[in-house]
XYZ file of C-alpha atoms in Angstrom:
621
model
C 77.481 -120.185 -85.784
C 80.983 -118.889 -86.504
C 79.552 -115.461 -87.202
C 77.650 -115.494 -83.900
C 80.796 -116.415 -82.017
C 82.652 -113.598 -83.735
C 79.980 -111.109 -82.684
C 80.128 -112.332 -79.091
C 83.921 -112.156 -79.136
C 83.806 -108.572 -80.430
C 81.368 -107.628 -77.649
C 83.624 -109.245 -75.073
C 86.654 -107.459 -76.501
C 84.783 -104.167 -76.374
C 83.921 -104.930 -72.753
C 87.607 -105.314 -71.909
C 88.559 -102.127 -73.753
C 85.748 -100.200 -72.051
C 86.933 -101.427 -68.662
C 90.470 -100.296 -69.428
C 89.086 -96.881 -70.301
C 87.460 -96.755 -66.865
C 83.799 -97.010 -67.870
C 81.820 -98.936 -65.262
C 84.569 -101.408 -64.361
C 83.919 -104.868 -62.960
C 85.208 -105.900 -59.543
C 85.280 -109.622 -58.763
C 85.001 -111.212 -55.330
C 84.973 -114.843 -54.201
C 83.608 -115.381 -50.694
C 83.542 -118.600 -48.685
C 80.930 -118.628 -45.915
C 81.946 -120.813 -42.962
C 81.446 -121.235 -39.252
C 84.394 -120.360 -37.045
C 85.382 -119.475 -33.507
C 85.062 -115.813 -32.535
C 85.505 -114.029 -29.192
C 83.515 -110.760 -29.315
C 82.557 -110.895 -25.622
C 85.757 -112.555 -24.446
C 84.293 -116.056 -24.616
C 84.372 -118.458 -27.546
C 81.310 -118.452 -29.786
C 80.447 -119.937 -33.137
C 80.399 -117.110 -35.653
C 79.745 -116.784 -39.368
C 82.941 -115.900 -41.210
C 83.553 -114.719 -44.760
C 86.922 -115.887 -46.057
C 87.832 -116.566 -42.439
C 87.115 -112.979 -41.393
C 84.701 -111.371 -38.952
C 83.601 -108.792 -39.897
C 83.682 -109.829 -43.531
C 85.790 -108.287 -46.310
C 85.357 -104.601 -47.020
C 83.816 -103.728 -50.400
C 85.504 -100.654 -51.875
C 84.074 -99.404 -55.149
C 83.240 -96.319 -57.196
C 79.902 -95.029 -58.473
C 78.514 -97.300 -61.221
C 81.023 -100.097 -60.590
C 79.761 -103.616 -61.257
C 80.323 -106.005 -58.348
C 80.477 -109.710 -59.172
C 80.408 -111.579 -55.853
C 80.569 -115.384 -55.913
C 79.301 -116.735 -52.587
C 80.048 -120.334 -51.546
C 77.915 -121.628 -48.686
C 79.840 -123.984 -46.390
C 77.243 -123.697 -43.599
C 74.818 -126.481 -42.749
C 71.795 -124.280 -43.480
C 70.615 -122.017 -46.325
C 72.232 -118.597 -46.542
C 71.589 -115.220 -48.177
C 73.355 -111.866 -48.187
C 71.547 -108.547 -48.504
C 73.035 -105.128 -49.222
C 71.739 -102.452 -46.869
C 71.319 -99.223 -48.839
C 72.280 -100.461 -52.313
C 69.392 -99.646 -54.626
C 69.839 -102.361 -57.293
C 68.367 -100.187 -60.022
C 65.973 -102.277 -62.184
C 67.297 -105.391 -60.466
C 65.484 -106.503 -57.307
C 66.601 -110.027 -58.264
C 69.874 -109.274 -56.456
C 68.386 -107.814 -53.271
C 69.132 -110.891 -51.198
C 65.968 -111.118 -49.123
C 63.739 -114.180 -49.113
C 61.027 -112.270 -50.940
C 63.295 -111.813 -53.955
C 66.002 -114.476 -53.921
C 66.110 -118.197 -53.183
C 68.513 -119.059 -50.357
C 71.858 -120.602 -51.277
C 71.601 -124.247 -50.142
C 74.385 -125.820 -48.082
C 77.214 -126.932 -50.327
C 76.136 -124.681 -53.203
C 77.222 -121.327 -54.570
C 75.565 -118.300 -56.114
C 77.009 -115.256 -57.856
C 75.498 -111.848 -57.109
C 75.749 -109.330 -59.954
C 75.359 -105.891 -58.391
C 75.928 -102.359 -59.619
C 76.535 -99.266 -57.497
C 74.391 -97.374 -59.980
C 74.254 -93.618 -59.328
C 75.247 -94.044 -55.686
C 77.919 -92.816 -53.318
C 78.285 -93.214 -49.587
C 78.552 -95.609 -46.675
C 76.611 -98.855 -46.369
C 76.971 -102.449 -45.197
C 76.009 -105.973 -46.176
C 74.612 -108.629 -43.842
C 73.077 -112.134 -43.800
C 69.313 -111.787 -44.093
C 67.980 -115.231 -43.108
C 67.235 -116.969 -39.833
C 68.942 -114.514 -37.441
C 72.327 -115.248 -39.063
C 73.071 -111.581 -38.430
C 73.396 -112.451 -34.725
C 76.428 -114.593 -35.617
C 78.245 -112.051 -37.793
C 78.585 -112.382 -41.545
C 78.382 -108.622 -42.083
C 80.839 -106.143 -43.574
C 81.200 -102.577 -44.803
C 80.573 -101.040 -48.226
C 82.266 -97.825 -49.378
C 81.134 -96.217 -52.625
C 83.506 -93.433 -53.647
C 82.657 -90.593 -56.014
C 84.033 -90.774 -59.534
C 87.270 -88.804 -60.000
C 85.668 -85.919 -61.904
C 82.814 -85.445 -59.404
C 83.594 -82.811 -56.736
C 83.295 -83.827 -53.080
C 82.435 -81.093 -50.528
C 85.453 -81.697 -48.281
C 89.194 -82.270 -48.733
C 90.276 -85.831 -49.366
C 90.946 -87.334 -45.904
C 94.242 -88.891 -44.871
C 92.485 -92.169 -44.096
C 89.088 -93.844 -44.266
C 87.974 -96.020 -41.329
C 84.950 -98.330 -41.211
C 83.141 -98.655 -37.866
C 80.644 -101.535 -37.701
C 79.071 -101.234 -34.266
C 76.081 -102.795 -32.583
C 74.696 -104.964 -29.835
C 75.710 -108.591 -29.343
C 74.270 -111.755 -27.779
C 76.271 -114.595 -26.281
C 73.555 -117.045 -27.306
C 73.985 -118.623 -30.730
C 71.756 -117.555 -33.583
C 70.157 -121.032 -33.523
C 69.290 -120.623 -29.846
C 67.921 -117.112 -30.365
C 65.847 -118.338 -33.280
C 64.447 -121.223 -31.225
C 63.425 -118.854 -28.422
C 61.587 -116.582 -30.854
C 59.928 -119.514 -32.611
C 58.568 -120.596 -29.229
C 56.930 -117.188 -28.860
C 59.218 -115.951 -26.084
C 61.410 -112.885 -25.684
C 65.191 -113.069 -26.141
C 65.700 -110.399 -23.439
C 68.423 -107.766 -23.626
C 71.748 -108.066 -25.473
C 74.848 -109.013 -23.498
C 77.006 -106.182 -24.766
C 78.210 -104.089 -27.685
C 80.948 -104.667 -30.247
C 83.030 -102.455 -32.528
C 84.233 -104.231 -35.661
C 83.561 -107.581 -34.014
C 85.590 -106.813 -30.883
C 84.707 -106.062 -27.297
C 86.281 -103.656 -24.795
C 89.431 -101.988 -26.241
C 89.639 -104.792 -28.787
C 90.051 -102.674 -31.916
C 92.459 -99.844 -32.781
C 92.091 -96.976 -35.259
C 95.462 -95.511 -36.235
C 95.788 -91.775 -36.922
C 98.592 -89.266 -37.359
C 98.596 -85.983 -35.471
C 97.368 -83.015 -37.499
C 95.592 -85.074 -40.157
C 91.871 -85.535 -40.811
C 90.207 -88.934 -41.158
C 86.841 -90.163 -42.340
C 84.941 -92.555 -40.078
C 82.058 -94.444 -41.706
C 79.827 -95.658 -38.881
C 77.035 -98.221 -39.251
C 74.721 -99.656 -36.612
C 74.741 -103.351 -37.552
C 73.091 -104.534 -34.324
C 69.904 -106.498 -33.775
C 67.813 -104.514 -31.301
C 69.561 -101.404 -29.951
C 70.131 -97.784 -30.955
C 73.664 -96.582 -30.217
C 75.613 -93.398 -29.565
C 79.102 -92.899 -31.015
C 81.778 -90.529 -29.708
C 85.556 -90.104 -29.517
C 87.210 -88.894 -26.335
C 88.490 -85.327 -26.665
C 87.534 -84.988 -30.336
C 84.678 -83.458 -32.295
C 83.076 -84.950 -35.394
C 81.912 -83.151 -38.516
C 78.969 -84.927 -40.148
C 79.463 -85.004 -43.943
C 77.370 -87.881 -45.313
C 74.344 -89.982 -44.381
C 73.566 -93.072 -46.476
C 74.618 -91.498 -49.748
C 73.574 -87.895 -49.072
C 76.092 -85.134 -48.427
C 74.876 -83.175 -45.419
C 75.404 -79.682 -44.110
C 78.621 -80.014 -42.159
C 77.667 -79.481 -38.540
C 79.942 -80.504 -35.682
C 78.986 -82.954 -32.928
C 80.574 -84.351 -29.798
C 78.451 -87.500 -30.102
C 76.165 -88.978 -32.723
C 73.151 -91.285 -32.503
C 72.767 -94.109 -34.998
C 69.619 -96.169 -34.947
C 69.389 -99.725 -36.197
C 70.498 -100.088 -39.807
C 71.669 -96.488 -40.162
C 75.021 -95.361 -41.560
C 76.816 -92.016 -41.465
C 80.226 -90.493 -42.220
C 82.074 -88.026 -40.013
C 85.405 -86.239 -40.361
C 87.664 -86.332 -37.309
C 90.835 -84.256 -37.065
C 93.620 -85.675 -34.908
C 94.304 -82.314 -33.255
C 94.859 -83.406 -29.661
C 98.066 -84.076 -27.680
C 100.014 -87.180 -28.655
C 98.384 -90.091 -26.778
C 95.629 -92.671 -27.143
C 91.918 -91.889 -26.776
C 88.744 -93.891 -26.260
C 86.364 -94.508 -29.153
C 83.068 -95.133 -27.363
C 79.813 -96.793 -28.366
C 76.962 -96.922 -25.844
C 73.342 -97.990 -25.973
C 70.440 -95.561 -26.277
C 66.961 -95.819 -24.776
C 67.844 -98.862 -22.659
C 67.253 -99.369 -18.942
C 70.711 -100.893 -18.525
C 73.366 -98.835 -20.249
C 75.703 -100.927 -22.391
C 79.091 -99.586 -23.415
C 82.174 -100.715 -25.280
C 85.330 -98.991 -26.453
C 87.990 -99.082 -29.135
C 91.253 -97.140 -29.230
C 92.139 -94.066 -31.286
C 95.917 -94.459 -31.467
C 98.105 -91.518 -32.426
C 101.191 -92.537 -34.380
C 104.288 -92.535 -32.129
C 102.117 -92.284 -29.019
C 103.690 -93.782 -25.894
C 100.722 -92.997 -23.636
C 97.706 -95.274 -23.437
C 94.109 -94.318 -22.751
C 93.431 -92.824 -19.347
C 90.468 -91.991 -17.169
C 86.924 -93.236 -17.627
C 85.427 -93.229 -21.127
C 83.379 -90.089 -21.804
C 79.723 -90.439 -20.927
C 76.951 -90.236 -23.480
C 73.332 -89.046 -23.511
C 71.720 -92.435 -22.845
C 71.503 -92.297 -19.055
C 69.865 -88.903 -18.851
C 67.209 -89.672 -21.459
C 66.394 -93.131 -20.094
C 66.228 -91.742 -16.551
C 63.839 -88.936 -17.518
C 61.505 -91.336 -19.294
C 61.415 -93.781 -16.363
C 60.464 -91.032 -13.886
C 56.931 -90.756 -15.263
C 54.445 -91.263 -12.445
C 51.306 -91.956 -14.453
C 50.614 -92.928 -18.051
C 48.842 -89.654 -18.733
C 51.726 -87.637 -17.297
C 54.210 -89.870 -19.088
C 52.456 -89.433 -22.421
C 52.186 -85.653 -22.093
C 55.821 -85.205 -21.061
C 56.957 -87.799 -23.549
C 55.342 -86.071 -26.516
C 56.714 -82.694 -25.409
C 60.191 -84.197 -25.076
C 59.975 -85.839 -28.481
C 58.770 -82.594 -30.076
C 61.764 -80.676 -28.720
C 64.292 -83.364 -29.687
C 62.878 -83.897 -33.174
C 62.764 -80.183 -33.864
C 66.446 -80.036 -32.951
C 67.324 -83.015 -35.139
C 65.170 -81.762 -38.004
C 67.025 -78.444 -38.015
C 70.489 -79.900 -37.781
C 70.708 -82.924 -40.096
C 70.037 -81.347 -43.477
C 70.910 -81.822 -47.122
C 73.835 -79.960 -48.651
C 72.000 -78.433 -51.604
C 75.097 -77.204 -53.439
C 77.194 -80.376 -53.119
C 77.300 -82.926 -55.912
C 76.031 -86.417 -55.258
C 76.959 -89.299 -57.569
C 76.504 -86.992 -60.568
C 78.018 -83.549 -61.287
C 74.776 -81.644 -60.755
C 74.059 -80.376 -57.218
C 71.906 -82.511 -54.929
C 69.508 -79.597 -54.546
C 68.662 -79.604 -58.249
C 66.070 -82.273 -57.416
C 63.177 -80.289 -55.934
C 61.314 -83.017 -54.070
C 59.194 -80.470 -52.216
C 57.581 -79.257 -55.433
C 56.155 -82.685 -56.287
C 52.672 -83.445 -54.978
C 52.286 -87.018 -53.676
C 49.605 -89.020 -55.425
C 49.144 -91.391 -52.498
C 49.469 -91.373 -48.705
C 50.359 -94.592 -46.886
C 50.266 -94.724 -43.084
C 52.195 -97.633 -41.554
C 51.542 -98.397 -37.892
C 53.672 -100.919 -36.018
C 52.251 -103.086 -33.249
C 53.178 -106.027 -31.033
C 50.200 -108.417 -31.026
C 49.971 -111.937 -29.685
C 48.713 -114.304 -32.383
C 47.932 -117.962 -31.687
C 49.468 -117.606 -28.243
C 52.822 -116.305 -29.501
C 54.474 -112.912 -29.601
C 54.382 -111.415 -33.079
C 54.945 -107.981 -34.607
C 52.805 -106.411 -37.304
C 52.362 -103.561 -39.772
C 48.809 -102.232 -40.080
C 47.589 -105.324 -38.263
C 49.307 -107.791 -40.621
C 52.176 -109.946 -39.367
C 54.283 -111.121 -42.294
C 54.950 -114.815 -42.867
C 57.191 -115.993 -45.690
C 55.552 -117.843 -48.559
C 56.789 -121.199 -49.801
C 58.303 -119.472 -52.856
C 60.133 -116.132 -53.113
C 57.580 -113.520 -54.068
C 59.582 -112.219 -56.995
C 59.737 -115.684 -58.566
C 56.043 -116.299 -57.929
C 55.230 -112.983 -59.565
C 57.541 -113.552 -62.528
C 56.314 -117.069 -63.307
C 52.699 -116.250 -62.406
C 52.535 -118.903 -59.674
C 49.216 -118.551 -57.880
C 48.538 -118.996 -54.185
C 51.849 -117.626 -52.890
C 50.695 -114.064 -52.219
C 48.037 -111.603 -53.245
C 48.657 -107.959 -54.063
C 46.781 -105.696 -51.672
C 47.032 -108.110 -48.749
C 48.099 -105.253 -46.478
C 46.034 -102.044 -46.215
C 47.333 -98.496 -46.698
C 46.212 -97.591 -43.186
C 45.831 -99.397 -39.902
C 42.457 -100.807 -38.920
C 40.887 -101.606 -35.557
C 40.554 -105.335 -36.182
C 42.650 -108.101 -34.685
C 46.084 -108.738 -36.114
C 46.565 -111.752 -38.366
C 49.277 -113.660 -40.246
C 49.681 -113.088 -43.984
C 52.265 -112.980 -46.765
C 51.686 -109.262 -47.144
C 52.359 -107.430 -50.416
C 51.333 -103.853 -51.246
C 50.946 -102.556 -54.796
C 52.550 -99.361 -56.099
C 52.610 -97.846 -59.566
C 55.942 -97.276 -61.262
C 56.940 -93.586 -61.362
C 54.366 -92.547 -58.793
C 55.327 -90.227 -55.935
C 54.141 -91.256 -52.478
C 53.963 -89.950 -48.949
C 54.587 -92.614 -46.295
C 53.945 -91.953 -42.617
C 55.419 -94.264 -39.991
C 53.202 -94.041 -36.901
C 54.593 -95.466 -33.663
C 52.295 -95.839 -30.644
C 54.690 -98.117 -28.796
C 57.187 -97.189 -26.074
C 60.286 -98.155 -28.056
C 62.192 -96.422 -30.844
C 61.440 -97.929 -34.246
C 63.832 -98.048 -37.188
C 62.454 -98.560 -40.699
C 64.275 -99.436 -43.916
C 63.101 -99.556 -47.539
C 65.132 -101.675 -49.954
C 65.760 -100.329 -53.441
C 65.241 -96.684 -52.560
C 66.433 -93.508 -50.951
C 63.674 -91.301 -49.559
C 63.292 -87.792 -48.144
C 62.588 -87.515 -44.408
C 60.221 -84.542 -44.531
C 58.830 -84.560 -40.997
C 59.066 -85.923 -37.451
C 57.018 -85.083 -34.393
C 55.307 -86.500 -31.339
C 51.715 -87.693 -31.119
C 49.438 -88.630 -33.999
C 50.070 -87.605 -37.579
C 47.241 -85.693 -39.271
C 46.979 -83.848 -42.554
C 47.710 -80.662 -40.600
C 51.145 -82.085 -39.790
C 52.191 -81.321 -43.357
C 52.464 -77.646 -42.474
C 55.619 -78.530 -40.500
C 57.298 -80.517 -43.287
C 60.752 -79.564 -44.514
C 60.197 -79.335 -48.257
C 63.531 -77.716 -49.082
C 66.620 -79.424 -47.678
C 65.803 -82.516 -45.676
C 68.231 -85.406 -45.930
C 67.639 -88.338 -48.294
C 68.392 -91.776 -46.850
C 67.166 -95.388 -46.779
C 66.701 -95.962 -43.016
C 64.839 -93.707 -40.600
C 63.945 -93.733 -36.916
C 60.524 -93.177 -35.357
C 60.507 -92.157 -31.717
C 58.062 -93.555 -29.137
C 54.534 -92.164 -29.343
C 55.597 -90.247 -32.447
C 55.569 -90.248 -36.238
C 57.985 -89.805 -39.118
C 56.925 -88.848 -42.654
C 58.840 -89.438 -45.874
C 58.458 -88.612 -49.555
C 59.527 -91.308 -51.994
C 59.724 -91.391 -55.801
C 58.794 -94.939 -56.797
C 61.082 -95.075 -59.819
C 62.592 -98.545 -59.332
C 60.525 -101.490 -60.578
C 60.696 -104.632 -58.483
C 59.643 -106.424 -55.317
C 61.082 -104.426 -52.410
C 61.241 -105.206 -48.706
C 59.942 -102.595 -46.241
C 60.973 -103.734 -42.774
C 61.823 -102.995 -39.209
C 65.593 -102.883 -38.700
C 65.019 -104.366 -35.250
C 65.815 -107.910 -36.315
C 63.624 -109.544 -33.678
C 60.631 -107.562 -34.890
C 61.529 -108.222 -38.520
C 61.855 -111.963 -37.879
C 58.464 -112.040 -36.150
C 56.542 -110.198 -38.845
C 57.165 -106.431 -38.872
C 57.843 -106.251 -42.589
C 56.092 -106.520 -45.938
C 56.899 -106.196 -49.641
C 56.129 -103.323 -51.976
C 55.505 -104.468 -55.552
C 56.436 -101.534 -57.770
C 54.876 -102.495 -61.072
C 55.303 -101.336 -64.662
C 52.841 -102.668 -67.273
C 55.393 -102.004 -70.035
C 57.487 -105.099 -69.177
C 60.487 -103.365 -70.678
C 64.158 -104.000 -70.029
C 64.432 -100.244 -69.709
C 62.349 -100.569 -66.528
C 63.487 -103.935 -65.171
C 66.171 -106.457 -66.041
C 65.078 -110.015 -66.890
C 65.571 -112.883 -64.497
C 69.305 -113.611 -64.138
C 70.515 -116.633 -66.005
C 72.048 -118.025 -62.805
C 68.928 -117.492 -60.677
C 68.313 -120.168 -58.068
C 64.893 -121.788 -58.169
C 63.143 -123.063 -55.065
C 59.658 -123.755 -53.763
C 57.004 -124.013 -56.455
C 59.291 -122.365 -59.006
C 61.618 -125.354 -58.784
C 58.706 -127.718 -59.308
C 57.995 -126.019 -62.641
C 61.229 -127.546 -63.954
C 62.031 -124.368 -65.881
C 65.404 -123.843 -67.508
C 66.156 -120.310 -66.350
C 68.644 -119.820 -69.164
C 65.796 -120.254 -71.622
C 63.062 -118.641 -69.514
C 61.188 -116.072 -71.586
C 60.499 -112.540 -70.477
C 56.857 -112.487 -69.305
C 56.080 -110.311 -72.314
C 58.298 -109.678 -75.349
C 60.779 -106.880 -74.639
C 60.756 -103.790 -76.845
C 62.949 -103.856 -79.930
C 66.581 -103.309 -79.130
C 68.101 -100.144 -77.851
C 69.458 -99.769 -74.380
C 68.516 -96.653 -72.515
C 69.143 -95.516 -68.988
C 67.184 -92.603 -67.651
C 66.393 -91.402 -71.178
C 70.075 -91.184 -72.130
C 71.339 -93.647 -74.711
C 74.373 -95.539 -73.519
C 77.301 -96.429 -75.697
C 79.421 -99.506 -75.371
C 79.074 -103.005 -74.137
C 75.530 -102.681 -72.816
C 74.276 -102.377 -76.378
C 76.257 -105.453 -77.376
C 74.838 -107.338 -74.427
C 71.197 -106.435 -74.866
C 70.664 -105.836 -78.565
C 69.122 -109.271 -79.050
C 66.866 -111.461 -76.953
C 69.663 -113.918 -76.252
C 72.423 -111.340 -76.302
C 72.743 -111.148 -72.539
C 73.129 -114.914 -72.223
C 75.643 -115.092 -75.061
C 77.634 -112.235 -73.610
C 77.686 -113.834 -70.167
C 78.733 -117.196 -71.567
C 82.013 -115.700 -72.773
C 83.159 -115.565 -69.172
C 81.847 -118.872 -67.885
C 84.824 -120.909 -69.018
C 87.585 -118.358 -68.553
C 89.511 -118.359 -65.285
C 91.222 -115.072 -66.077
C 88.171 -112.982 -65.262
C 87.794 -113.941 -61.635
C 86.948 -117.612 -61.414
C 83.452 -119.121 -61.449
C 81.136 -116.468 -62.835
C 77.576 -117.703 -63.215
C 77.097 -121.408 -62.596
C 75.520 -122.743 -59.455
C 77.043 -126.096 -58.599
C 78.069 -128.235 -55.678
C 81.217 -127.056 -53.949
C 84.033 -129.470 -54.571
């Protein structure tokens, strides 16, 4: 026993020394989730705050950092956080969707253990349950490159986060009730920038200096356009990919998307409008923030600069007949998508999270082994409005799918409950899960026959957007794919009566959510889970269930002690590898024995000097 403790102590000591040397450091956060009064539209509303803040605290980290986030739920309903764009390599347990993680009950806490493994870029976190996102609870994530990794632009003088999106004056409970009754929640009441309405937020700059703006569309239902009065923007990064650095006067961001631009404060000394407006809406919504030059004595003047929304919406509404509308619509989409396809491209020579150039991964030379065509629809089922993928409208099971899969609990879901292609039958409700083989390479086509822009996100992955066009996708559409330098990202738009095609390397084992980023559509069924499966059951492919995992549904009824829960099959004999490269240091200490991880973690459970409560889930005192 004494010898075991000595071994654990040595591992812990090595952990501390490794952290001092800068190898994969740990960053600790303690977040208290509460209700509080907010005024985004100028009237008091009940919002969801994190440590009293809306938006929530910014997460600043570096590639490969470990993020230990203890979340205390002071709400009167279950709560979960998800991490839009973080890939959670080998660790879908931390994804924070109901398919992977039990909600944190009221009065309880849970500690997320994340790693920004092999990632850089701009992302955000948000509450994933019960339309909580409509009440706030979101915040920004910045993942910086490691010091020795070159970045394809000079270090900016400042780094601003812009969390923009639509907003409803109705509470999230009221919105949820309306949707549960099968009715529409109508249009949003306005737009917000960093939780504020008209001119409610200020970005400070100094004349002559260049700043990075990380913009995310955190809204529920609306695409947006971003622009800064009198200034141009150089696009440098999209969801972890360095892009060719083209200059824009305005930039579209669809639901769930994030991008980084460089803005040089090269205008006369005064204040300027930062403008966000809605796209593809019949009633144009707009809000502004202030770009404030240091020492400026002159406020903003004149009307905010107009954006592209009015012209596009007007042209679409002028269609006289459906046939004419469809023909003109497809032509319009073809022109626009060709333009976008040419201009948002991968910077092949820039480094990503690793020293080697992004372009060293030749995605276009890999032949997909499978084609999946996902068609969205808006059926009525049992007299209520629903949304579906390939005719299947998702309903949550009584147990998170990942737990049901891990503990082999039958009757929660069945693999293959959603087809690879749409059928002509009537839509139906199902807990839909699609199978995929680990390390396969797939082509996924998002086909949109509806009149609204769709936005799709895949948890756990970054994918290559190889093609977009109007009309119906066919095998002949592949001749127009960009197989050289298309951007890699985790969220992509699909225009009305159009399609978008992606290539994706399924190299991350787990249960992963594929969903609409329109949160009304997601809530009413436009989502499913992709079970990426490895028969090896190896810790090299997937981490075991966390020792602090919450149990709910039928998993709770099993009365299993998670700390003693076995791996479904015995793990391979010890040696910790990552991507074929043997790692030195604390990971070997932690994983060299079946109980090593638990022993290693227990070192920190009773020590306040490492960031407070680490693993245990207990009632909040």
